[in-house]
mmCIF file of C-alpha atoms in Angstrom:
data_model
loop_
_atom_site.group_PDB
_atom_site.id
_atom_site.type_symbol
_atom_site.label_atom_id
_atom_site.label_comp_id
_atom_site.label_asym_id
_atom_site.label_seq_id
_atom_site.Cartn_x
_atom_site.Cartn_y
_atom_site.Cartn_z
ATOM 1 C CA MET A 23 1.729 16.603 18.269
ATOM 2 C CA HIS A 24 0.591 14.313 21.046
ATOM 3 C CA PRO A 25 -0.944 11.152 19.514
ATOM 4 C CA LEU A 26 -4.068 11.471 21.690
ATOM 5 C CA LEU A 27 -4.703 15.025 20.486
ATOM 6 C CA ALA A 28 -4.635 13.846 16.872
ATOM 7 C CA GLN A 29 -7.524 11.417 17.429
ATOM 8 C CA ARG A 30 -10.640 12.520 19.295
ATOM 9 C CA ARG A 31 -11.799 8.982 19.980
ATOM 10 C CA SER A 32 -8.507 8.057 21.631
ATOM 11 C CA LEU A 33 -8.592 11.203 23.768
ATOM 12 C CA SER A 34 -12.188 10.500 24.800
ATOM 13 C CA ALA A 35 -11.306 6.931 25.775
ATOM 14 C CA TYR A 36 -8.284 8.219 27.711
ATOM 15 C CA LEU A 37 -10.380 10.709 29.694
ATOM 16 C CA LEU A 38 -13.106 8.136 30.291
ATOM 17 C CA PHE A 39 -10.512 5.801 31.787
ATOM 18 C CA TRP A 40 -9.301 8.523 34.143
ATOM 19 C CA ALA A 41 -12.863 9.413 35.061
ATOM 20 C CA GLY A 42 -13.234 5.861 36.311
ATOM 21 C CA LEU A 43 -10.106 6.294 38.452
ATOM 22 C CA SER A 44 -11.756 9.245 40.223
ATOM 23 C CA ALA A 45 -13.340 6.667 42.512
ATOM 24 C CA VAL A 46 -9.967 6.290 44.277
ATOM 25 C CA PRO A 47 -9.718 9.828 45.759
ATOM 26 C CA TRP A 48 -13.490 9.866 46.313
ATOM 27 C CA VAL A 49 -13.182 6.864 48.631
ATOM 28 C CA LEU A 50 -10.125 8.271 50.409
ATOM 29 C CA ILE A 51 -11.716 11.630 51.268
ATOM 30 C CA HIS A 52 -14.350 9.964 53.521
ATOM 31 C CA SER A 53 -16.736 12.870 53.059
ATOM 32 C CA ASN A 54 -20.298 13.055 54.330
ATOM 33 C CA ALA A 55 -21.107 15.146 51.246
ATOM 34 C CA GLN A 56 -20.992 12.288 48.772
ATOM 35 C CA LEU A 57 -22.047 14.337 45.750
ATOM 36 C CA GLY A 58 -19.590 17.140 46.458
ATOM 37 C CA ALA A 59 -16.744 14.668 47.050
ATOM 38 C CA LEU A 60 -17.591 12.819 43.850
ATOM 39 C CA LEU A 61 -17.577 16.032 41.799
ATOM 40 C CA LEU A 62 -14.293 17.081 43.386
ATOM 41 C CA SER A 63 -12.646 13.729 42.659
ATOM 42 C CA LEU A 64 -13.927 13.704 39.080
ATOM 43 C CA LEU A 65 -12.759 17.249 38.330
ATOM 44 C CA CYS A 66 -9.354 16.739 39.945
ATOM 45 C CA THR A 67 -8.699 13.401 38.236
ATOM 46 C CA VAL A 68 -9.745 14.526 34.741
ATOM 47 C CA ALA A 69 -7.815 17.800 35.117
ATOM 48 C CA PHE A 70 -4.781 15.805 36.256
ATOM 49 C CA ALA A 71 -5.102 13.543 33.193
ATOM 50 C CA LEU A 72 -5.116 16.569 30.881
ATOM 51 C CA ALA A 73 -2.317 18.313 32.750
ATOM 52 C CA THR A 74 -0.043 15.274 32.527
ATOM 53 C CA LEU A 75 -0.323 14.963 28.722
ATOM 54 C CA PRO A 76 3.079 16.741 28.342
ATOM 55 C CA VAL A 77 4.624 13.768 30.183
ATOM 56 C CA TRP A 78 4.558 12.206 26.688
ATOM 57 C CA TYR A 79 7.445 14.447 25.632
ATOM 58 C CA LEU A 80 9.366 13.719 28.848
ATOM 59 C CA CYS A 81 8.995 9.960 28.261
ATOM 60 C CA ARG A 82 10.210 10.335 24.674
ATOM 61 C CA ALA A 83 13.232 12.327 25.890
ATOM 62 C CA LEU A 84 13.997 9.721 28.579
ATOM 63 C CA PRO A 85 13.714 6.299 26.952
ATOM 64 C CA LEU A 86 13.923 3.273 29.222
ATOM 65 C CA GLN A 87 17.502 2.142 28.729
ATOM 66 C CA PRO A 88 19.615 0.147 31.211
ATOM 67 C CA ALA A 89 22.454 2.676 30.996
ATOM 68 C CA ARG A 90 20.168 5.538 32.049
ATOM 69 C CA VAL A 91 17.933 3.786 34.545
ATOM 70 C CA TRP A 92 18.982 5.889 37.558
ATOM 71 C CA GLN A 93 18.649 9.120 35.636
ATOM 72 C CA VAL A 94 15.167 8.145 34.478
ATOM 73 C CA VAL A 95 14.072 7.039 37.964
ATOM 74 C CA SER A 96 15.374 10.187 39.658
ATOM 75 C CA ILE A 97 13.774 12.562 37.170
ATOM 76 C CA HIS A 98 10.424 10.827 37.349
ATOM 77 C CA ALA A 99 10.630 10.714 41.162
ATOM 78 C CA VAL A 100 11.028 14.500 41.279
ATOM 79 C CA ALA A 101 8.249 14.951 38.732
ATOM 80 C CA SER A 102 6.017 12.606 40.730
ATOM 81 C CA ALA A 103 6.547 14.635 43.899
ATOM 82 C CA ILE A 104 5.748 17.890 42.111
ATOM 83 C CA TRP A 105 2.605 16.535 40.443
ATOM 84 C CA SER A 106 1.340 14.943 43.677
ATOM 85 C CA VAL A 107 1.576 18.294 45.461
ATOM 86 C CA GLU A 108 -0.172 19.997 42.567
ATOM 87 C CA PHE A 109 -2.921 17.375 42.743
ATOM 88 C CA LEU A 110 -3.473 18.217 46.408
ATOM 89 C CA VAL A 111 -3.394 21.972 45.809
ATOM 90 C CA PHE A 112 -5.899 21.674 42.972
ATOM 91 C CA ALA A 113 -8.181 19.550 45.163
ATOM 92 C CA MET A 114 -8.101 22.244 47.863
ATOM 93 C CA LEU A 115 -8.886 24.955 45.350
ATOM 94 C CA VAL A 116 -11.809 23.021 43.893
ATOM 95 C CA ALA A 117 -13.163 22.167 47.353
ATOM 96 C CA GLU A 118 -13.833 25.837 48.172
ATOM 97 C CA PRO A 119 -16.470 26.539 45.493
ATOM 98 C CA LEU A 120 -17.972 23.049 45.895
ATOM 99 C CA ALA A 121 -18.522 23.810 49.601
ATOM 100 C CA LEU A 122 -21.347 26.097 48.485
ATOM 101 C CA LEU A 123 -23.384 23.050 47.480
ATOM 102 C CA PRO A 124 -26.081 21.969 49.941
ATOM 103 C CA GLY A 125 -24.601 19.797 52.640
ATOM 104 C CA ALA A 126 -21.003 20.174 51.351
ATOM 105 C CA SER A 127 -19.762 22.901 53.685
ATOM 106 C CA SER A 128 -17.399 20.472 55.404
ATOM 107 C CA LEU A 129 -15.704 19.450 52.155
ATOM 108 C CA PRO A 130 -12.583 21.733 52.464
ATOM 109 C CA ALA A 131 -11.887 20.447 55.977
ATOM 110 C CA GLU A 132 -12.295 16.848 54.852
ATOM 111 C CA VAL A 133 -9.829 17.438 52.014
ATOM 112 C CA GLU A 134 -7.291 18.813 54.502
ATOM 113 C CA LYS A 135 -7.659 15.705 56.640
ATOM 114 C CA ALA A 136 -6.944 13.524 53.602
ATOM 115 C CA GLU A 137 -3.813 15.473 52.542
ATOM 116 C CA ALA A 138 -1.406 12.554 52.902
ATOM 117 C CA ALA A 139 -3.723 10.183 51.067
ATOM 118 C CA LEU A 140 -4.287 12.676 48.229
ATOM 119 C CA ILE A 141 -0.531 13.241 47.859
ATOM 120 C CA GLY A 142 -0.090 9.489 47.566
ATOM 121 C CA VAL A 143 -2.879 9.330 44.991
ATOM 122 C CA GLY A 144 -1.219 12.138 43.024
ATOM 123 C CA ALA A 145 2.095 10.257 43.014
ATOM 124 C CA LEU A 146 0.367 7.027 42.016
ATOM 125 C CA PHE A 147 -1.537 8.800 39.246
ATOM 126 C CA TYR A 148 1.688 10.327 37.922
ATOM 127 C CA LEU A 149 3.386 6.946 37.772
ATOM 128 C CA LEU A 150 0.325 5.581 35.973
ATOM 129 C CA ALA A 151 0.421 8.467 33.466
ATOM 130 C CA ALA A 152 4.159 7.969 32.888
ATOM 131 C CA THR A 153 3.675 4.230 32.348
ATOM 132 C CA PHE A 154 0.854 4.882 29.905
ATOM 133 C CA HIS A 155 2.957 7.358 27.921
ATOM 134 C CA TYR A 156 5.925 4.989 27.777
ATOM 135 C CA VAL A 157 3.642 2.312 26.334
ATOM 136 C CA LEU A 158 2.163 4.877 23.931
ATOM 137 C CA ALA A 159 5.648 5.995 22.865
ATOM 138 C CA GLU A 160 6.657 2.400 22.181
ATOM 139 C CA LEU A 161 3.525 1.780 20.120
ATOM 140 C CA GLU A 162 4.082 5.009 18.195
ATOM 141 C CA GLN A 163 7.694 4.042 17.531
ATOM 142 C CA ARG A 164 6.636 0.616 16.261
ATOM 143 C CA ARG A 165 3.967 2.192 14.060
ATOM 144 C CA LYS A 166 6.486 4.566 12.496
ATOM 145 C CA ALA A 167 8.954 1.712 12.040
ATOM 146 C CA GLY A 168 6.210 -0.290 10.326
ATOM 147 C CA GLU A 169 5.420 2.660 8.056
ATOM 148 C CA ARG A 170 9.095 3.058 7.158
ATOM 149 C CA GLU A 171 9.369 -0.654 6.433
ATOM 150 C CA ALA A 172 6.241 -0.500 4.274
ATOM 151 C CA GLU A 173 7.660 2.497 2.385
ATOM 152 C CA LEU A 174 10.926 0.655 1.795
ATOM 153 C CA GLN A 175 9.081 -2.439 0.592
ATOM 154 C CA LEU A 176 6.950 -0.289 -1.722
ATOM 155 C CA ALA A 177 10.055 1.437 -3.085
ATOM 156 C CA ALA A 178 11.742 -1.918 -3.638
ATOM 157 C CA GLN A 179 8.607 -3.261 -5.320
ATOM 158 C CA ARG A 180 8.438 -0.233 -7.619
ATOM 159 C CA ALA A 181 12.120 -0.578 -8.458
ATOM 160 C CA GLU A 182 11.632 -4.259 -9.253
ATOM 161 C CA LEU A 183 8.630 -3.536 -11.458
ATOM 162 C CA SER A 184 10.539 -0.777 -13.245
ATOM 163 C CA ALA A 185 13.458 -3.132 -13.836
ATOM 164 C CA LEU A 186 11.138 -5.822 -15.200
ATOM 165 C CA ARG A 187 9.419 -3.296 -17.441
ATOM 166 C CA ALA A 188 12.816 -2.029 -18.628
ATOM 167 C CA GLN A 189 13.748 -5.579 -19.723
ATOM 168 C CA VAL A 190 11.000 -5.513 -22.341
ATOM 169 C CA HIS A 191 12.660 -2.911 -24.564
ATOM 170 C CA PRO A 192 16.061 -4.569 -25.197
ATOM 171 C CA HIS A 193 14.361 -7.879 -25.930
ATOM 172 C CA PHE A 194 11.897 -6.218 -28.290
ATOM 173 C CA LEU A 195 14.613 -4.206 -30.050
ATOM 174 C CA PHE A 196 16.677 -7.332 -30.602
ATOM 175 C CA ASN A 197 13.805 -9.076 -32.373
ATOM 176 C CA SER A 198 12.727 -5.961 -34.273
ATOM 177 C CA LEU A 199 16.231 -5.291 -35.569
ATOM 178 C CA ASN A 200 16.375 -8.895 -36.745
ATOM 179 C CA THR A 201 13.161 -8.223 -38.653
ATOM 180 C CA VAL A 202 14.619 -5.081 -40.262
ATOM 181 C CA SER A 203 17.806 -6.969 -41.076
ATOM 182 C CA ALA A 204 15.815 -9.735 -42.756
ATOM 183 C CA LEU A 205 13.847 -7.209 -44.827
ATOM 184 C CA ILE A 206 16.952 -5.386 -46.023
ATOM 185 C CA GLY A 207 18.112 -8.508 -47.804
ATOM 186 C CA TYR A 208 15.164 -8.712 -50.184
ATOM 187 C CA ASP A 209 13.016 -5.553 -49.865
ATOM 188 C CA ALA A 210 14.735 -2.282 -48.978
ATOM 189 C CA ALA A 211 11.476 -0.300 -49.202
ATOM 190 C CA LYS A 212 9.833 -2.515 -46.592
ATOM 191 C CA ALA A 213 12.950 -2.235 -44.432
ATOM 192 C CA ARG A 214 12.663 1.574 -44.496
ATOM 193 C CA GLU A 215 8.962 1.326 -43.666
ATOM 194 C CA ALA A 216 9.786 -1.034 -40.816
ATOM 195 C CA CYS A 217 12.269 1.499 -39.423
ATOM 196 C CA LEU A 218 9.597 4.226 -39.489
ATOM 197 C CA LEU A 219 7.072 1.957 -37.802
ATOM 198 C CA LEU A 220 9.647 0.965 -35.230
ATOM 199 C CA ALA A 221 10.353 4.632 -34.471
ATOM 200 C CA GLU A 222 6.617 5.252 -34.108
ATOM 201 C CA TYR A 223 6.331 2.342 -31.704
ATOM 202 C CA LEU A 224 9.251 3.552 -29.591
ATOM 203 C CA ARG A 225 7.746 7.031 -29.375
ATOM 204 C CA GLY A 226 4.545 5.437 -28.112
ATOM 205 C CA THR A 227 6.371 3.478 -25.432
ATOM 206 C CA LEU A 228 8.045 6.586 -24.010
ATOM 207 C CA GLY A 229 4.787 7.766 -22.464
ATOM 208 C CA GLY A 230 3.748 4.284 -21.404
ATOM 209 C CA GLN A 231 7.059 3.673 -19.687
ATOM 210 C CA GLU A 232 6.377 6.561 -17.308
ATOM 211 C CA GLN A 233 2.942 5.179 -16.354
ATOM 212 C CA ALA A 234 2.506 2.202 -14.087
ATOM 213 C CA LEU A 235 -0.988 1.440 -15.404
ATOM 214 C CA VAL A 236 -2.615 2.053 -18.787
ATOM 215 C CA SER A 237 -5.962 1.086 -20.268
ATOM 216 C CA LEU A 238 -6.206 -2.233 -22.078
ATOM 217 C CA ARG A 239 -7.243 -0.349 -25.212
ATOM 218 C CA ASP A 240 -4.082 1.783 -25.171
ATOM 219 C CA GLU A 241 -1.913 -1.228 -24.419
ATOM 220 C CA TRP A 242 -3.335 -3.137 -27.383
ATOM 221 C CA ALA A 243 -2.944 -0.070 -29.634
ATOM 222 C CA LEU A 244 0.768 -0.152 -28.807
ATOM 223 C CA CYS A 245 0.905 -3.859 -29.622
ATOM 224 C CA GLU A 246 -0.722 -3.168 -32.985
ATOM 225 C CA ARG A 247 2.170 -0.833 -33.875
ATOM 226 C CA TYR A 248 4.566 -3.674 -33.209
ATOM 227 C CA LEU A 249 2.431 -6.054 -35.270
ATOM 228 C CA LYS A 250 2.620 -3.655 -38.218
ATOM 229 C CA VAL A 251 6.399 -4.079 -38.162
ATOM 230 C CA GLU A 252 6.098 -7.854 -38.114
ATOM 231 C CA ALA A 253 3.427 -7.812 -40.831
ATOM 232 C CA LEU A 254 6.016 -6.445 -43.279
ATOM 233 C CA ARG A 255 8.085 -9.591 -42.734
ATOM 234 C CA LEU A 256 5.383 -12.212 -42.288
ATOM 235 C CA GLY A 257 2.882 -10.908 -44.807
ATOM 236 C CA GLU A 258 -0.280 -13.031 -45.045
ATOM 237 C CA ARG A 259 1.006 -15.494 -42.471
ATOM 238 C CA LEU A 260 0.094 -12.964 -39.780
ATOM 239 C CA GLN A 261 -3.670 -12.768 -39.260
ATOM 240 C CA ILE A 262 -5.076 -10.858 -36.311
ATOM 241 C CA GLU A 263 -8.490 -11.384 -34.713
ATOM 242 C CA VAL A 264 -9.582 -9.096 -31.851
ATOM 243 C CA ALA A 265 -12.697 -9.526 -29.703
ATOM 244 C CA MET A 266 -12.510 -6.979 -26.892
ATOM 245 C CA GLU A 267 -15.613 -6.114 -24.892
ATOM 246 C CA GLU A 268 -16.236 -2.420 -24.376
ATOM 247 C CA SER A 269 -16.251 -2.869 -20.604
ATOM 248 C CA ALA A 270 -12.789 -4.408 -20.786
ATOM 249 C CA GLU A 271 -11.273 -1.666 -22.962
ATOM 250 C CA HIS A 272 -11.137 0.831 -20.102
ATOM 251 C CA CYS A 273 -9.744 -1.567 -17.495
ATOM 252 C CA GLU A 274 -6.211 -0.720 -16.442
ATOM 253 C CA ILE A 275 -3.299 -3.137 -16.661
ATOM 254 C CA PRO A 276 0.440 -2.681 -16.055
ATOM 255 C CA SER A 277 2.003 -0.856 -18.974
ATOM 256 C CA LEU A 278 3.896 -2.962 -21.544
ATOM 257 C CA LEU A 279 2.321 -6.135 -20.153
ATOM 258 C CA LEU A 280 0.879 -7.537 -23.385
ATOM 259 C CA GLN A 281 3.749 -6.580 -25.678
ATOM 260 C CA PRO A 282 6.141 -9.368 -24.595
ATOM 261 C CA LEU A 283 3.303 -11.902 -24.827
ATOM 262 C CA VAL A 284 2.439 -10.774 -28.354
ATOM 263 C CA GLU A 285 6.131 -10.823 -29.244
ATOM 264 C CA ASN A 286 6.367 -14.357 -27.873
ATOM 265 C CA ALA A 287 3.421 -15.444 -30.008
ATOM 266 C CA ILE A 288 5.082 -14.061 -33.137
ATOM 267 C CA THR A 289 8.641 -15.218 -32.468
ATOM 268 C CA HIS A 290 7.921 -18.738 -31.176
ATOM 269 C CA GLY A 291 4.687 -19.462 -33.002
ATOM 270 C CA ILE A 292 3.522 -17.650 -36.109
ATOM 271 C CA ALA A 293 6.981 -16.861 -37.491
ATOM 272 C CA LEU A 294 7.856 -20.578 -37.468
ATOM 273 C CA ALA A 295 4.751 -21.622 -39.370
ATOM 274 C CA ASN A 296 4.702 -22.045 -43.139
ATOM 275 C CA GLU A 297 1.023 -21.153 -43.511
ATOM 276 C CA PRO A 298 -1.282 -18.476 -42.047
ATOM 277 C CA LYS A 299 -1.788 -18.878 -38.313
ATOM 278 C CA PRO A 300 -4.174 -16.455 -36.586
ATOM 279 C CA LEU A 301 -3.271 -14.375 -33.554
ATOM 280 C CA ARG A 302 -6.436 -14.025 -31.467
ATOM 281 C CA LEU A 303 -7.068 -11.598 -28.612
ATOM 282 C CA ARG A 304 -10.185 -11.884 -26.466
ATOM 283 C CA ALA A 305 -10.880 -9.680 -23.445
ATOM 284 C CA ARG A 306 -13.859 -9.411 -21.157
ATOM 285 C CA CYS A 307 -14.702 -7.919 -17.781
ATOM 286 C CA HIS A 308 -16.974 -9.852 -15.421
ATOM 287 C CA ASP A 309 -17.577 -9.826 -11.660
ATOM 288 C CA GLY A 310 -14.704 -7.450 -10.978
ATOM 289 C CA ARG A 311 -12.186 -9.523 -12.943
ATOM 290 C CA LEU A 312 -10.496 -8.823 -16.249
ATOM 291 C CA THR A 313 -9.791 -11.861 -18.415
ATOM 292 C CA VAL A 314 -7.505 -11.601 -21.431
ATOM 293 C CA GLU A 315 -6.860 -14.542 -23.771
ATOM 294 C CA LEU A 316 -4.044 -14.464 -26.295
ATOM 295 C CA GLU A 317 -3.926 -17.408 -28.692
ATOM 296 C CA ASN A 318 -1.676 -18.136 -31.623
ATOM 297 C CA GLY A 319 -1.465 -21.038 -34.034
ATOM 298 C CA LEU A 320 1.463 -23.427 -34.157
ATOM 299 C CA ASP A 321 2.977 -25.350 -37.022
ATOM 300 C CA PRO A 322 2.123 -28.997 -36.321
ATOM 301 C CA ALA A 323 5.611 -30.020 -37.443
ATOM 302 C CA PRO A 324 7.675 -31.408 -34.526
ATOM 303 C CA GLN A 325 10.412 -28.762 -34.785
ATOM 304 C CA ALA A 326 7.832 -25.994 -34.301
ATOM 305 C CA GLN A 327 6.209 -27.651 -31.314
ATOM 306 C CA ARG A 328 9.192 -26.957 -29.111
ATOM 307 C CA ARG A 329 8.504 -23.541 -27.750
ATOM 308 C CA PRO A 330 11.560 -22.397 -25.779
ATOM 309 C CA GLY A 331 11.040 -20.534 -22.516
ATOM 310 C CA GLY A 332 11.953 -16.891 -22.893
ATOM 311 C CA LEU A 333 11.714 -13.540 -21.234
ATOM 312 C CA GLY A 334 8.084 -12.871 -22.149
ATOM 313 C CA ILE A 335 6.049 -15.201 -19.919
ATOM 314 C CA ALA A 336 8.503 -15.115 -16.993
ATOM 315 C CA ASN A 337 8.620 -11.315 -17.120
ATOM 316 C CA VAL A 338 4.843 -10.975 -17.167
ATOM 317 C CA ARG A 339 4.381 -13.422 -14.285
ATOM 318 C CA ALA A 340 6.948 -11.570 -12.181
ATOM 319 C CA ARG A 341 5.292 -8.229 -12.903
ATOM 320 C CA LEU A 342 1.841 -9.558 -12.094
ATOM 321 C CA PHE A 343 3.043 -10.890 -8.755
ATOM 322 C CA GLY A 344 4.812 -7.625 -7.975
ATOM 323 C CA GLN A 345 1.706 -5.598 -8.818
ATOM 324 C CA TYR A 346 -1.123 -7.815 -7.536
ATOM 325 C CA GLY A 347 0.478 -10.565 -5.478
ATOM 326 C CA LYS A 348 -1.512 -13.808 -5.726
ATOM 327 C CA ASP A 349 -4.588 -11.985 -6.992
ATOM 328 C CA ALA A 350 -3.491 -12.252 -10.639
ATOM 329 C CA THR A 351 -2.486 -15.286 -12.693
ATOM 330 C CA LEU A 352 -1.076 -16.143 -16.090
ATOM 331 C CA ARG A 353 -2.001 -19.642 -17.248
ATOM 332 C CA VAL A 354 -0.716 -21.517 -20.286
ATOM 333 C CA GLU A 355 -2.764 -23.945 -22.376
ATOM 334 C CA ARG A 356 -1.378 -25.674 -25.448
ATOM 335 C CA ASP A 357 -1.879 -28.546 -27.791
ATOM 336 C CA VAL A 358 -0.381 -29.588 -31.118
ATOM 337 C CA SER A 359 -1.885 -26.733 -33.140
ATOM 338 C CA ARG A 360 -2.340 -23.843 -30.734
ATOM 339 C CA PHE A 361 -0.771 -22.012 -27.818
ATOM 340 C CA LYS A 362 -3.020 -20.005 -25.476
ATOM 341 C CA LEU A 363 -2.242 -17.621 -22.613
ATOM 342 C CA LEU A 364 -5.014 -16.807 -20.140
ATOM 343 C CA LEU A 365 -4.452 -13.672 -18.115
ATOM 344 C CA ASP A 366 -6.720 -13.090 -15.088
ATOM 345 C CA LEU A 367 -6.383 -10.000 -12.898
ATOM 346 C CA PRO A 368 -8.504 -7.516 -10.924
ATOM 347 C CA ALA A 369 -10.576 -5.197 -13.121
ATOM 348 C CA THR A 370 -9.516 -1.674 -12.127
ATOM 349 C CA LEU A 371 -10.780 1.489 -13.765
ATOM 350 C CA PRO A 372 -9.275 5.012 -13.772
ATOM 351 C CA GLN A 373 -10.728 7.307 -11.128
ATOM 352 C CA ALA A 374 -12.391 9.497 -13.742
ATOM 353 C CA ALA A 375 -14.138 6.488 -15.308
ATOM 354 C CA GLU A 376 -15.265 5.199 -11.904
ATOM 355 C CA ALA A 377 -16.744 8.609 -11.038
ATOM 356 C CA THR A 378 -18.631 8.646 -14.320
#
């Protein structure tokens, strides 16, 4: 479809432009019947603008390329001659009924006198229409190229996010299997229970892995399944404190975003401590932003203070940038006895919740 026909505003602006050009034939006719000549020029020019809309397809079929310059020029020269004659013929046909207007009886004769000028105007108007459609074709081609580039970038972004999300599972399984292995050595019953909990967790991640975004409540529920596995190994050393505002529960976040952070807190913090260290989660929604704080205690002993960089924080930062760009941050705060992660991102709700 012609781009102008797809947008009424663009077509209206196009016709308004051509209506302004009707002053050219109106001046060239030199008619004593000013009103009749003006109506004739306006009708002929606007009709010519509509009739030359198919030139769009001719311009697309004949792109301006150095190797085809003579072919393009010759074809448009023939088309210009044809359209200029048609412009004159249409002007003569319109002049007959307009001659019935008061004082416009001489209009047909005046059009005949201006034949050469009207043919020149028709040729000029055709060249103007062809130029316009070449510019329009170039803009349309650039727009489509921009859309294709945006689609490719979106596909690459989705692939990158999927790859980052896929990294979470092997890392988690490695740590979880170490937990099961440790339990087998001194408590086979707990090891079996850990295997069942691990299977339950993996079943829960299957659905989440297919979704780009999940509610914070569902994401934390998945983390709690993982924490049940770790609780079998850590016992009373693992204490969990959750303070999640109701408004924050329904906010959507990238799926499997919190799990590596919780796993980090266990592996590099609580598991190294010799006494109970709380794992605290706080979440609130305010002014269109979702803030999530995840804090875990550290053993004040020097060997436990060294928290090695791992997959968790780097993975989450990369996923946040891929999903939100610079509109989301993950900040780290730590001292001798605690390690805190502050997650700040746009507060987005599911469409159903927003409608409610």
